Short mmCIF file of C-alpha atoms in Angstrom, two decimals:
data_model
loop_
_atom_site.label_atom_id
_atom_site.label_comp_id
_atom_site.label_asym_id
_atom_site.label_seq_id
_atom_site.Cartn_x
_atom_site.Cartn_y
_atom_site.Cartn_z
CA UNK R 202 76.23 93.39 130.29
CA UNK R 203 78.70 95.98 131.53
CA UNK R 204 81.02 94.97 134.29
CA UNK R 205 82.26 97.37 136.90
CA UNK R 206 85.82 97.15 138.04
CA UNK R 207 86.46 97.61 141.70
CA UNK R 208 89.07 100.28 142.19
CA UNK R 209 90.85 101.53 145.23
CA UNK R 210 90.45 105.16 146.26
CA UNK R 211 92.81 107.27 144.19
CA UNK R 212 95.38 109.54 145.74
CA UNK R 213 95.45 113.25 144.81
CA UNK R 214 98.69 112.93 142.80
CA UNK R 215 97.22 110.21 140.59
CA UNK R 216 94.07 112.29 140.06
CA UNK R 217 96.20 115.28 139.07
CA UNK R 218 98.22 113.17 136.59
CA UNK R 219 95.01 111.76 135.08
CA UNK R 220 93.61 115.29 134.71
CA UNK R 221 96.84 116.48 133.08
CA UNK R 222 96.80 113.56 130.62
CA UNK R 223 93.18 114.39 129.81
CA UNK R 224 94.11 118.02 129.16
CA UNK R 225 96.96 117.00 126.85
CA UNK R 226 94.66 114.65 124.92
CA UNK R 227 91.95 117.32 124.61
CA UNK R 228 94.46 119.89 123.32
CA UNK R 229 95.84 117.35 120.84
CA UNK R 230 92.37 116.58 119.47
CA UNK R 231 91.42 120.27 119.30
CA UNK R 232 94.55 121.11 117.32
CA UNK R 233 94.11 118.02 115.15
CA UNK R 234 90.53 119.07 114.31
CA UNK R 235 91.73 122.60 113.46
CA UNK R 236 94.53 121.26 111.23
CA UNK R 237 92.10 118.90 109.51
CA UNK R 238 89.62 121.71 108.89
CA UNK R 239 92.34 123.76 107.18
CA UNK R 240 92.47 120.97 104.59
CA UNK R 241 88.66 120.64 104.38
CA UNK R 242 88.77 117.35 106.30
CA UNK R 243 86.90 116.18 109.35
CA UNK R 244 88.91 114.88 112.28
CA UNK R 245 87.83 111.32 111.46
CA UNK R 246 88.94 111.73 107.84
CA UNK R 247 92.30 113.10 108.97
CA UNK R 248 92.83 110.26 111.48
CA UNK R 249 91.94 107.63 108.86
CA UNK R 250 94.26 109.26 106.32
CA UNK R 251 97.03 109.38 108.90
CA UNK R 252 96.65 105.64 109.58
CA UNK R 253 96.66 104.84 105.87
CA UNK R 254 99.76 106.95 105.29
CA UNK R 255 101.65 104.38 107.35
CA UNK R 256 100.31 101.28 105.58
CA UNK R 257 97.30 100.05 103.61
CA UNK R 258 94.68 98.48 105.89
CA UNK R 259 91.51 96.45 105.48
CA UNK R 260 88.31 98.33 106.24
CA UNK R 261 87.53 96.16 109.26
CA UNK R 262 90.94 96.90 110.79
CA UNK R 263 90.46 100.62 110.17
CA UNK R 264 87.14 100.44 112.01
CA UNK R 265 88.87 98.75 114.95
CA UNK R 266 91.64 101.34 115.07
CA UNK R 267 89.17 104.23 114.83
CA UNK R 268 86.73 102.54 117.23
CA UNK R 269 83.76 102.91 114.95
CA UNK R 270 81.45 100.80 112.83
CA UNK R 271 82.75 99.46 109.50
CA UNK R 272 79.89 101.24 107.72
CA UNK R 273 81.24 104.57 109.05
CA UNK R 274 84.69 103.73 107.67
CA UNK R 275 83.17 102.97 104.28
CA UNK R 276 81.66 106.46 104.14
CA UNK R 277 84.90 108.11 105.22
CA UNK R 278 86.91 106.15 102.65
CA UNK R 279 84.33 107.03 99.97
CA UNK R 280 84.76 110.75 100.65
CA UNK R 281 88.56 110.56 100.73
CA UNK R 282 88.58 108.45 97.58
CA UNK R 283 86.43 111.06 95.80
CA UNK R 284 89.15 113.63 96.61
CA UNK R 285 91.94 111.38 95.31
CA UNK R 286 93.48 110.93 98.76
CA UNK R 287 92.68 107.22 99.21
CA UNK R 288 92.22 104.26 96.91
CA UNK R 289 90.82 100.77 97.35
CA UNK R 290 92.83 97.80 96.16
CA UNK R 291 92.66 94.03 96.57
CA UNK R 292 94.69 92.53 99.39
CA UNK R 293 97.52 90.55 97.75
CA UNK R 294 97.20 87.93 100.50
CA UNK R 295 93.42 87.50 100.09
CA UNK R 296 91.83 89.03 97.01
CA UNK R 297 88.38 88.85 98.63
CA UNK R 298 89.52 91.55 101.05
CA UNK R 299 89.77 95.20 100.00
CA UNK R 300 92.52 97.37 101.40
CA UNK R 301 92.27 101.11 101.71
CA UNK R 302 95.55 102.85 100.87
CA UNK R 303 96.67 106.46 100.84
CA UNK R 304 97.56 107.81 97.42
CA UNK R 305 100.77 109.83 97.03
CA UNK R 306 98.65 112.99 97.45
CA UNK R 307 97.03 111.48 100.56
CA UNK R 308 100.43 110.68 102.08
CA UNK R 309 101.62 114.21 101.35
CA UNK R 310 98.54 115.67 103.02
CA UNK R 311 98.89 113.35 106.04
CA UNK R 312 102.54 114.39 106.42
CA UNK R 313 101.52 118.05 106.27
CA UNK R 314 98.90 117.46 108.96
CA UNK R 315 101.44 115.81 111.27
CA UNK R 316 103.93 118.61 110.70
CA UNK R 317 101.31 121.26 111.49
CA UNK R 318 100.58 119.91 114.98
CA UNK R 319 102.60 122.32 117.07
CA UNK R 320 100.95 122.27 120.50
CA UNK R 321 103.21 119.55 121.91
CA UNK R 322 106.37 120.40 120.01
CA UNK R 323 107.12 123.69 121.76
CA UNK R 324 106.66 122.33 125.30
CA UNK R 325 108.59 119.17 124.44
CA UNK R 326 111.40 121.25 122.94
CA UNK R 327 111.74 122.87 126.37
CA UNK R 328 112.62 119.49 127.86
CA UNK R 329 116.08 118.01 127.65
CA UNK R 330 116.66 114.91 125.54
CA UNK R 331 116.87 112.85 128.74
CA UNK R 332 113.55 114.26 129.98
CA UNK R 333 111.86 113.47 126.64
CA UNK R 334 113.27 109.94 126.72
CA UNK R 335 112.06 109.52 130.30
CA UNK R 336 108.58 110.78 129.37
CA UNK R 337 108.50 108.46 126.35
CA UNK R 338 109.58 105.50 128.46
CA UNK R 339 106.96 106.26 131.13
CA UNK R 340 104.20 106.58 128.52
CA UNK R 341 105.27 103.29 126.92
CA UNK R 342 105.23 101.65 130.34
CA UNK R 343 101.72 102.98 131.00
CA UNK R 344 100.61 101.49 127.69
CA UNK R 345 102.27 98.16 128.40
CA UNK R 346 104.58 98.55 125.43
#
């Protein structure tokens, strides 16, 4: 059963900030989808590959990070594996568990995807180092990090 949180009325400044964050996120996803398509990948395939370029992960953990069903992750990994971008291997800690890992080609492609995402770089480059650090610190604080 869904629970509803009781919230206080929001002030106009907070609403504007929320709208701006939403716009930034939407632009990021649009550009990410375009960059993925240039490599004949879906956005979900590109996000999964990006995660695996950092470290091998079990399928269940990938599903959690991507907020989807494990069966969806299996299909995505299958397609990336067929292209030689991902491989499955046993987890050295528990051989019953399979890890998905980016191949060297998959890591190269993931790096290229990250480097092609320009929408935030230009505006961020217009901020001073102190402003970027402040923005980073505020975002971390919002995320509880």
